[in-house]
Short mmCIF file of C-alpha atoms and ligand atoms in Angstrom, two decimals:
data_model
loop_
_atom_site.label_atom_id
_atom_site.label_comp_id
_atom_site.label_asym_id
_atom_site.label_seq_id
_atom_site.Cartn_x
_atom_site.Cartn_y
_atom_site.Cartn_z
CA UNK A 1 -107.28 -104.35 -74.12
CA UNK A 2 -104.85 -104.78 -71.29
CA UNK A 3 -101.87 -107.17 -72.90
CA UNK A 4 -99.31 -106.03 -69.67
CA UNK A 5 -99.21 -108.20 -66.75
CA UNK A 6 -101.90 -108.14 -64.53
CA UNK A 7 -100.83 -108.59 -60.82
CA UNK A 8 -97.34 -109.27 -61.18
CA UNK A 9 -94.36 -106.60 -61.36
CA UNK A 10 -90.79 -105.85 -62.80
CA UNK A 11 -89.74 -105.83 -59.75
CA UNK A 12 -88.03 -102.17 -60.12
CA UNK A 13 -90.80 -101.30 -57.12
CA UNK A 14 -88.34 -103.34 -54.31
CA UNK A 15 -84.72 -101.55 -56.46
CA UNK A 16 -83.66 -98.28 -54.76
CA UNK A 17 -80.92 -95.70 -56.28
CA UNK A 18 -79.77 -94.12 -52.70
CA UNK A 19 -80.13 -90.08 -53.64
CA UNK A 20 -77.05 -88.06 -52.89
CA UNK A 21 -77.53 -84.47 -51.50
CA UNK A 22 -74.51 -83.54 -52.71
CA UNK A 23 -74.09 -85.35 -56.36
CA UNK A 24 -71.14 -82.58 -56.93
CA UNK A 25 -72.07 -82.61 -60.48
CA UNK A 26 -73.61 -80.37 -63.35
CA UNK A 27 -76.45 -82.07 -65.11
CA UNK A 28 -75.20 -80.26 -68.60
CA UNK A 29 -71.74 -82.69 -67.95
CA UNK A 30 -73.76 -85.93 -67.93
CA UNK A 31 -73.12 -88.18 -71.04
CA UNK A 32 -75.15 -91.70 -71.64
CA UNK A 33 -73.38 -92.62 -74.48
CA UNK A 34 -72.79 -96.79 -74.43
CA UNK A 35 -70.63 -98.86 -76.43
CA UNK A 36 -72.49 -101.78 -77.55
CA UNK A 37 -70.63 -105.29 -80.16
CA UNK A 38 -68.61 -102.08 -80.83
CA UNK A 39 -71.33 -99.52 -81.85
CA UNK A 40 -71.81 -96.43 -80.04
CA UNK A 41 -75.23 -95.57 -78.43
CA UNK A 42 -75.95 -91.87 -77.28
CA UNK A 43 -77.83 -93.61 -74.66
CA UNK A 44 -78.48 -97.29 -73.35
CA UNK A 45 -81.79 -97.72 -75.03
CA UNK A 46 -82.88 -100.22 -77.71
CA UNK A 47 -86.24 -100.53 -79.27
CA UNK A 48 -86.97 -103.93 -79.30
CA UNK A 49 -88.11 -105.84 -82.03
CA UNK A 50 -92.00 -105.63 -82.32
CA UNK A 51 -93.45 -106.00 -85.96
CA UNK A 52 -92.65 -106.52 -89.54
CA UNK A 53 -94.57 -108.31 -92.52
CA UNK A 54 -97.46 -106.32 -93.05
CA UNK A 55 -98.55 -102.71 -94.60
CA UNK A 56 -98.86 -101.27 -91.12
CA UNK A 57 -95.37 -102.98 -89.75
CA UNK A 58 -93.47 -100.72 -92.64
CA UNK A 59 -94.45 -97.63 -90.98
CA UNK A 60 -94.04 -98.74 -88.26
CA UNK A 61 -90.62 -100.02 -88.55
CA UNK A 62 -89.71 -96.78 -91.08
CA UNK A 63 -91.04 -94.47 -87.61
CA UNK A 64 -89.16 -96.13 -85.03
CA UNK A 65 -85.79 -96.49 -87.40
CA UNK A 66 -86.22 -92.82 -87.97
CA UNK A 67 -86.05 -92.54 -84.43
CA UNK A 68 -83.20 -94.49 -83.99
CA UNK A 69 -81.05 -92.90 -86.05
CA UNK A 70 -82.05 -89.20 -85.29
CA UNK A 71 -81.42 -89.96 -81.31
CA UNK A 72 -78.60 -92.42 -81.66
CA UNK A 73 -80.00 -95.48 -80.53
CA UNK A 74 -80.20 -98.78 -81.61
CA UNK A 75 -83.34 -100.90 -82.78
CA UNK A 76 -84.53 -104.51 -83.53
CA UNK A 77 -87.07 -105.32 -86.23
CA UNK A 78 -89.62 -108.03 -85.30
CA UNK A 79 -89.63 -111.59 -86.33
CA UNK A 80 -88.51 -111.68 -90.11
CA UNK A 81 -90.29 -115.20 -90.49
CA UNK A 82 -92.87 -113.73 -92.82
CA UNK A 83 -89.97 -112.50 -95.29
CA UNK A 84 -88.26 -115.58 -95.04
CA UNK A 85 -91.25 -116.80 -96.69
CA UNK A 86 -92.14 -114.67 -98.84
CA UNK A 87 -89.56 -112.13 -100.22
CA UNK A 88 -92.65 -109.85 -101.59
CA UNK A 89 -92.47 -108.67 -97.60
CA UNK A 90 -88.84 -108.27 -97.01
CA UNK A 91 -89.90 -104.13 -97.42
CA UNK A 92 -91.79 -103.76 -94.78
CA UNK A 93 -88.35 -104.61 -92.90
CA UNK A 94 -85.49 -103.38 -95.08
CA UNK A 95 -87.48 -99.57 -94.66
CA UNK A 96 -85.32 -99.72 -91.42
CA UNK A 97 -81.90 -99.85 -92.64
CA UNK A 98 -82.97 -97.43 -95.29
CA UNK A 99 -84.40 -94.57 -92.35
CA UNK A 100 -81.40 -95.55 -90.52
CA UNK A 101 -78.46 -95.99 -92.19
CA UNK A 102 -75.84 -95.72 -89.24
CA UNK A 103 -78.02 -97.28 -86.24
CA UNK A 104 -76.75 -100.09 -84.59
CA UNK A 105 -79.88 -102.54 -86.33
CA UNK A 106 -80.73 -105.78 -85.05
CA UNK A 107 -82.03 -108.97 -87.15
CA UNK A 108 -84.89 -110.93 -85.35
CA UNK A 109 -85.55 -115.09 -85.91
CA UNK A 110 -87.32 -117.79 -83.87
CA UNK A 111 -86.92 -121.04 -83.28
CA UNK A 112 -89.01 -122.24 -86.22
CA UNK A 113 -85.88 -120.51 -88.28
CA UNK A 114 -83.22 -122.53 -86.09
CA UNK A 115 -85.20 -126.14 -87.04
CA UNK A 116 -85.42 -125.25 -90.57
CA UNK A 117 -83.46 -127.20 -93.02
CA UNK A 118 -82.11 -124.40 -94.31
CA UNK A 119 -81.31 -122.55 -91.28
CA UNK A 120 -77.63 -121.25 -91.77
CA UNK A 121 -79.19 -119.79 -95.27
CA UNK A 122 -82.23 -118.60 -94.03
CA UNK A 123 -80.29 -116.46 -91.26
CA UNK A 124 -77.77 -115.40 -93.33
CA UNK A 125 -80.28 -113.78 -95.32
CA UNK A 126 -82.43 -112.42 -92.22
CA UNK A 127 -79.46 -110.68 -91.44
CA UNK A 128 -78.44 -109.33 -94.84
CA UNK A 129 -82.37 -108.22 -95.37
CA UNK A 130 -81.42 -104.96 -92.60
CA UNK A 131 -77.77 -105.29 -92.83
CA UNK A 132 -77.58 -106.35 -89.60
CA UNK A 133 -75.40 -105.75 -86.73
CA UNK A 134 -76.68 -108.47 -84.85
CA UNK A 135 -78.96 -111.08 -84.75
CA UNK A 136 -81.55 -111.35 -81.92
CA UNK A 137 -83.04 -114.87 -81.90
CA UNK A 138 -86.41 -115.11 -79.83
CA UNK A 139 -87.08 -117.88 -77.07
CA UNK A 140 -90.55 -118.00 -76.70
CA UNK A 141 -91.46 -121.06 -74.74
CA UNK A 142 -94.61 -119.39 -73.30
CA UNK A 143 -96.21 -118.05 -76.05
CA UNK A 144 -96.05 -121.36 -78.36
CA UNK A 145 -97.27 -122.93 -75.35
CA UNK A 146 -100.47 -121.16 -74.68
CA UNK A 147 -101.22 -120.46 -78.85
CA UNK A 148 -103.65 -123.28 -80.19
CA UNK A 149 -101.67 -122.80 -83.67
CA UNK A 150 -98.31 -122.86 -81.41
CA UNK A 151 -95.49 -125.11 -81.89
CA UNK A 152 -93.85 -125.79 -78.02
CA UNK A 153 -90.81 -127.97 -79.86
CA UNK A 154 -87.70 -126.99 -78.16
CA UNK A 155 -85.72 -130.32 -78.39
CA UNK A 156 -82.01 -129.91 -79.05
CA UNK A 157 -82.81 -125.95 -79.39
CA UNK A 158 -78.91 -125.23 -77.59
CA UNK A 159 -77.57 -127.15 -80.24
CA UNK A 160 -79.11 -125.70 -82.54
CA UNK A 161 -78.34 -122.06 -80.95
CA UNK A 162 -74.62 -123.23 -81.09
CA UNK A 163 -74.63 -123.84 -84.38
CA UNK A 164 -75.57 -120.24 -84.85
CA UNK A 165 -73.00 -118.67 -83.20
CA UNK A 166 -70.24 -121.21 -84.57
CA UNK A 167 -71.07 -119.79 -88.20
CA UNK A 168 -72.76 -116.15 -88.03
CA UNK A 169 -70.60 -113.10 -88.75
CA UNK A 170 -72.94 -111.40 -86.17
CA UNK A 171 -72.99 -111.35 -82.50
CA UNK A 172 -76.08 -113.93 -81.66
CA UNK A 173 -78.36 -112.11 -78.50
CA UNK A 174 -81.02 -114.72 -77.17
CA UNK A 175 -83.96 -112.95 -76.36
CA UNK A 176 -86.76 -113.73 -74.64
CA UNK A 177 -90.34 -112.21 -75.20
CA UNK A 178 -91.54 -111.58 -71.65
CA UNK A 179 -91.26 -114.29 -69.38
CA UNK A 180 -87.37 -113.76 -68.11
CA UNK A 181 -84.08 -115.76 -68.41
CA UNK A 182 -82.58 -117.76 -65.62
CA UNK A 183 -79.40 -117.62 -64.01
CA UNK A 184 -78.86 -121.62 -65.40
CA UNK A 185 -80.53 -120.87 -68.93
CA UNK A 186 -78.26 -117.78 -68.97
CA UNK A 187 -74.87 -120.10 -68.77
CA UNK A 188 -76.03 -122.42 -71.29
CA UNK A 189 -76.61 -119.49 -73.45
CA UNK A 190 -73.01 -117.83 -72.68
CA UNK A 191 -71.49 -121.55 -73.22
CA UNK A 192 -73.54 -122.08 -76.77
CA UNK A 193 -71.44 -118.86 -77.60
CA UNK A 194 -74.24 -116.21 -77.50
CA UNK A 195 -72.35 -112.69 -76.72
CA UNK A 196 -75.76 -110.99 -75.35
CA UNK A 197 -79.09 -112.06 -73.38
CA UNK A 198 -82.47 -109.54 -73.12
CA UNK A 199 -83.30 -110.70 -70.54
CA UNK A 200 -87.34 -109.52 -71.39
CA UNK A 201 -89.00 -110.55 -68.11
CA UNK A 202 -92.87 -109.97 -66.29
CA UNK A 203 -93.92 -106.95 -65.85
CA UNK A 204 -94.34 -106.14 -68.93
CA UNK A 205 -96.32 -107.59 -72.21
CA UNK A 206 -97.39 -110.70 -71.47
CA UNK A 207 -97.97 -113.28 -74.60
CA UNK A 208 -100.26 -115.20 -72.57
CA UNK A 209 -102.37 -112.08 -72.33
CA UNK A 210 -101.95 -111.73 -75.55
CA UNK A 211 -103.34 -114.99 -76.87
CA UNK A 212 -106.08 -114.58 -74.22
CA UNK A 213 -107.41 -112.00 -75.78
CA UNK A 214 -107.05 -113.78 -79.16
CA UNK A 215 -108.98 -117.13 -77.99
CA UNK A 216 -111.80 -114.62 -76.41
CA UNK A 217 -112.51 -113.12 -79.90
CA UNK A 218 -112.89 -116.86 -81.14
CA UNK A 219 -114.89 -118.02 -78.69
CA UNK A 220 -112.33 -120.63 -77.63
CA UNK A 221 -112.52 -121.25 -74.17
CA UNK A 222 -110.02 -124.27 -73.17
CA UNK A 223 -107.18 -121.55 -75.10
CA UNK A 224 -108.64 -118.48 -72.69
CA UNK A 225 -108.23 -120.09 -69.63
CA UNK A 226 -104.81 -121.04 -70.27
CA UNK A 227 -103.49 -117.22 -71.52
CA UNK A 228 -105.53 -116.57 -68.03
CA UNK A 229 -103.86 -118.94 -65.99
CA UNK A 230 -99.98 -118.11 -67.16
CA UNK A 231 -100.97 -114.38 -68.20
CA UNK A 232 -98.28 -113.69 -65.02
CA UNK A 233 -96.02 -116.42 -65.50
CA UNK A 234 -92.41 -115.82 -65.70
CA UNK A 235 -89.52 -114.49 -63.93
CA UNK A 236 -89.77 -110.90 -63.50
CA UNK A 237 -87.69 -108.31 -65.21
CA UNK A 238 -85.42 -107.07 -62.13
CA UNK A 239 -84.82 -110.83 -60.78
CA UNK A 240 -83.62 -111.93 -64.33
CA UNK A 241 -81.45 -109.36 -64.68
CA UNK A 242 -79.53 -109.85 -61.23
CA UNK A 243 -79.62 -113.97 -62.03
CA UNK A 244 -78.25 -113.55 -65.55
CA UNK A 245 -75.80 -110.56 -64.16
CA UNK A 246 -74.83 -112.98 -60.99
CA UNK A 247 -74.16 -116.08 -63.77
CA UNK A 248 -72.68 -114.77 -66.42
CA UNK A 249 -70.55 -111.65 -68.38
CA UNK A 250 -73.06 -111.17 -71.52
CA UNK A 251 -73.68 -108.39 -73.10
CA UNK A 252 -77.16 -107.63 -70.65
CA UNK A 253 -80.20 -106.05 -72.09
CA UNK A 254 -82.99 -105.73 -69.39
CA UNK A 255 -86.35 -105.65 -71.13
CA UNK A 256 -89.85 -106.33 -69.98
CA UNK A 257 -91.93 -103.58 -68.52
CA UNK A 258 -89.12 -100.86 -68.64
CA UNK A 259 -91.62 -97.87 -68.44
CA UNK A 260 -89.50 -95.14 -67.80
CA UNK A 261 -85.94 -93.45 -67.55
CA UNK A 262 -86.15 -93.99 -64.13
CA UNK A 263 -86.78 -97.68 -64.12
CA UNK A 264 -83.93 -98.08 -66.60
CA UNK A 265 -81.16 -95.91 -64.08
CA UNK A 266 -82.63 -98.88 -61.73
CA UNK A 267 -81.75 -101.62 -64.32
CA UNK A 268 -77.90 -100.04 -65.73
CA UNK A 269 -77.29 -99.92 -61.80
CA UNK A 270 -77.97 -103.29 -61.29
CA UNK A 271 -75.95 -104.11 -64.07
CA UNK A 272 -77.88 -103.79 -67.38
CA UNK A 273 -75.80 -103.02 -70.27
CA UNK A 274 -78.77 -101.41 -71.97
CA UNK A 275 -82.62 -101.73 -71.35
CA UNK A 276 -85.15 -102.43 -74.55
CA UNK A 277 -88.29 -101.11 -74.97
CA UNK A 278 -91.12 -102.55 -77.51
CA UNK A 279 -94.80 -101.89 -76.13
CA UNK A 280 -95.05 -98.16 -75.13
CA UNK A 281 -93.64 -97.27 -78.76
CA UNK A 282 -96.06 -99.37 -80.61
CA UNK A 283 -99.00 -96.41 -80.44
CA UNK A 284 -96.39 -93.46 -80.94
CA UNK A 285 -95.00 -95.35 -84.22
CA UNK A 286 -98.34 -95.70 -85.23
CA UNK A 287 -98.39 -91.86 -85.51
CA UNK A 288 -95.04 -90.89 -86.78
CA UNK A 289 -91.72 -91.11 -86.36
CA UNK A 290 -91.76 -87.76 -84.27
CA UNK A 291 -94.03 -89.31 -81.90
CA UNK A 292 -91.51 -91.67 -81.18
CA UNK A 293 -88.64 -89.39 -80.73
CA UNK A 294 -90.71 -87.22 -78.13
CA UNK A 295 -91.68 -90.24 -76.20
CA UNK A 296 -88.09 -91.12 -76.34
CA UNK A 297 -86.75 -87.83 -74.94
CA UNK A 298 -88.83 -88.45 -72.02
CA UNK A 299 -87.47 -91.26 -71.29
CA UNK A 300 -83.67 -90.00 -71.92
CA UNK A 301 -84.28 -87.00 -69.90
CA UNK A 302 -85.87 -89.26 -66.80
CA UNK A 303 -82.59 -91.00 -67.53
CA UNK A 304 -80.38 -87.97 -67.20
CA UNK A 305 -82.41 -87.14 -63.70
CA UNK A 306 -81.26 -89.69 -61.98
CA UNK A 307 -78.24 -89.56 -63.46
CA UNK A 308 -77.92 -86.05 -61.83
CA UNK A 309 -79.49 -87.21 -58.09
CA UNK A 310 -77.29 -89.93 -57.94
CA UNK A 311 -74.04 -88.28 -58.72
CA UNK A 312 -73.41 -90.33 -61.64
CA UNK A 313 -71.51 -88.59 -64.55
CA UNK A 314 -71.14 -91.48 -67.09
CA UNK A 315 -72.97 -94.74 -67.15
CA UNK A 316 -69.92 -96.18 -65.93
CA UNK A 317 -70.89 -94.15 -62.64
CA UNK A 318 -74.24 -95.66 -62.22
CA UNK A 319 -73.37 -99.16 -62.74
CA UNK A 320 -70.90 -98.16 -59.55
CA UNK A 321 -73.77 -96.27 -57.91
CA UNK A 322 -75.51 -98.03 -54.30
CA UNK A 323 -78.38 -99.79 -54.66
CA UNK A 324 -80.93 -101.21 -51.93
CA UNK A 325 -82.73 -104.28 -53.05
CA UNK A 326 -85.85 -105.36 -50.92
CA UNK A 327 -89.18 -107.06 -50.67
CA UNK A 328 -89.46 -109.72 -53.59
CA UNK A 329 -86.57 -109.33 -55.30
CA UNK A 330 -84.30 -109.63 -52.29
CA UNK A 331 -86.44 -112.73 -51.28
CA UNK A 332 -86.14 -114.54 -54.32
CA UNK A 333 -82.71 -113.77 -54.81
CA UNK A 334 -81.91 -115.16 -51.26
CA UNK A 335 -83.81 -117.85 -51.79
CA UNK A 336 -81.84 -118.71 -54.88
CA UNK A 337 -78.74 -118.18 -52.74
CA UNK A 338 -77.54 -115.08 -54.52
CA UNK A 339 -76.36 -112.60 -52.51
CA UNK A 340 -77.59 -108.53 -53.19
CA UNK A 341 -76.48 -106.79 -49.94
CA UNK A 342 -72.82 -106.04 -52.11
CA UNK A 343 -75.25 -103.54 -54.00
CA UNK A 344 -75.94 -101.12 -50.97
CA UNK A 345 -72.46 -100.82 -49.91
CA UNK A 346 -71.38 -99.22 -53.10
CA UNK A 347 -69.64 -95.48 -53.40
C1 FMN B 401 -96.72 -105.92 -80.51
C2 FMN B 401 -95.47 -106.67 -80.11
C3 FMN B 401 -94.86 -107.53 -81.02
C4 FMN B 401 -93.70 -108.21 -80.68
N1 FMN B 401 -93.09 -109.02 -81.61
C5 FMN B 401 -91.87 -109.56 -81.31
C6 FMN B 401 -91.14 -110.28 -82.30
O1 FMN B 401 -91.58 -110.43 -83.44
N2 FMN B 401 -89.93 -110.78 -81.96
C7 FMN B 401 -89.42 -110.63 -80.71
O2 FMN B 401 -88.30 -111.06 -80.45
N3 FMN B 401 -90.11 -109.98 -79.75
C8 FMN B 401 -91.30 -109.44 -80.03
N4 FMN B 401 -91.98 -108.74 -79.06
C9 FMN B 401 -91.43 -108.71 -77.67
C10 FMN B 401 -90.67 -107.43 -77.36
O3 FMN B 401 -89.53 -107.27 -78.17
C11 FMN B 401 -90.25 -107.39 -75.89
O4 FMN B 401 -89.31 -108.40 -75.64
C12 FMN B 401 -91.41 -107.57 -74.92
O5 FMN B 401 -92.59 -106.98 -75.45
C13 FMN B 401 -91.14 -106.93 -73.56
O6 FMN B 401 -90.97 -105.54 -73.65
P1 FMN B 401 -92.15 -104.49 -73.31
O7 FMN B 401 -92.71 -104.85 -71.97
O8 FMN B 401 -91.47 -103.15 -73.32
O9 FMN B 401 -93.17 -104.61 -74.40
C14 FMN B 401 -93.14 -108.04 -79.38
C15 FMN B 401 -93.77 -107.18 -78.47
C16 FMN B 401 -94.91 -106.47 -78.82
C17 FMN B 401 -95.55 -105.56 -77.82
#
């Protein structure tokens, strides 16, 4: 069941690192460590938030938290909705504080949260469920937009968002959930007081896919066609990035279709603070938290690689490193009047 998008990209394809023959560098000196709201990362990877509320989300949350904490990176639980409602389920997402005790752990609400009457209480105790570092609250226009059983009320939402960040103790990141943040949206955000933005653009899981493949198992065609229709829409992951980078100075996660080390070098040299990934850990969590570790050193040592070809010793170095932007992501970025050519005349 393909729930990825179908013809469009991250845009990563058109995002060149420029290889130097002569990186004058050992690969054993390389160090990825990030500081992120004052935690340190070994590396600038976060799982994003994907599940909690049921039997299956605990191990799944206790596997990837595992992982976090043995590798030194951070994680997000998924929407904590269901716990809000029923404290019977707030296990299946306190296992992750529990496996990992020191990992910089993130607290996930949606709008439906931010309209409740009891929103500053309800947050408050999202956040104290995992012991949160910070709170990750999830815009996710397209999928209650598409889901028959959705709930596409967004009135007053940056109000409400500001209200957030006025009381939390937390740092407030607004995340989307696949279709991409704007260079405008991104403003608003950084004015509301948000500190951080994943960014969580195409290319990756699409919701609309999602609920397509929902509405097919119920025989519900008018639902179908729509996931069909805006199974690609969005603004893909690369573009957001370079709008939200180009508008803004918050914290940057670049999520969305981030499939490998190399595609996140791409994203920290365009700017990314750290990249998230949620859908290709799903299956390894599924099968232990060692799963997720291996699939995780893959990534880190893909990481490291380009690291190495590009001369780049820190991560500081690779946000410095040049970059050549074409094809669509150039275009659209023109088009928007943002200028990219400052990327290639790096080093
Ligand atoms: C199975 C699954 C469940 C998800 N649930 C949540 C959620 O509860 N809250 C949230 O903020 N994002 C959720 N997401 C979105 C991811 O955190 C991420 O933003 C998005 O999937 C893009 O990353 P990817 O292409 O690596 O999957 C979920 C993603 C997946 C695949």
């Amino acid at each position: 069941m393909r729930v990825e998008a179908k013809s469009a990209t991250t845009g990563f394809e058109d995002v060149h690192l420029v290889h130097r023959v002569l990186p004058e560098i050992d690969r054993d000196e390389i160090n990825t460590s990030i500081e992120i709201f004052g935690h340190r990362l070994s590396a600038p990877i976060l799982i994003t938030g994907i599940t909690g509320g049921t039997r299956k989300a605990y191990k799944i949350n206790s596997a990837l938290a595992q992982a976090a904490e043995e590798l030194g990176l951070g994680m997000g639980v998924g929407s904590q909705r269901a716990a809000l409602e029923n404290p019977d389920l707030a296990y299946t997402f306190t296992i992750s504080r529990e496996k990992a005790p020191h990992a910089f752990l993130m607290a996930n609400v949606g709008v439906h949260q931010l309209y409740s009457e009891r929103c500053a209480e309800e947050i408050k105790a999202a956040v104290d469920m995992i012991d949160a570092d910070a709170l990750a609250i999830h815009l996710n226009s397209l999928q209650e937009a598409v889901q028959p059983e959705g709930s596409p009320k967004f009135s007053g939402i940056l109000s409400k968002i500001r209200e957030v960040t006025r009381t939390l103790s937390v740092p407030v990141i607004a995340k989307e959930t696949g279709a991409g943040v704007s260079a405008e949206a991104a403003a608003l955000l950084e004015l509301a007081g948000v500190r951080g933005v994943d960014v969580s653009g195409v290319g990756g899981t699409s919701w609309a896919a999602v609920e397509y493949h929902r509405a097919r198992g119920r025989g519900k065609a008018s639902s179908r066609r729509l996931g069909k229709t805006f199974w690609d829409w969005g603004i893909p992951t690369a573009i957001s990035l370079l709008e939200v980078r180009q508008s803004t100075k918050l914290t940057t996660v670049a999520s969305g279709g981030v499939r490998t080390g190399l595609d996140a070098a791409k994203a920290i040299a365009l700017g990314a603070d750290t990249v998230g990934i949620a859908l290709p850990l799903l299956k390894p969590a599924m099968s232990g938290a060692d799963r997720v570790v291996e699939a995780l050193q893959a990534f880190m040592s893909e990481l490291e690689t380009a690291m190495f070809l590009t001369g780049s010793k820190r991560i500081e170095d690779l946000q410095k490193a040049p970059v050549v932007i074409v094809g669509k992501v150039a275009d659209w970025l023109n088009a928007r009047g943002f200028d990219v050519r400052e990327y290639a005349k790096r080093g």
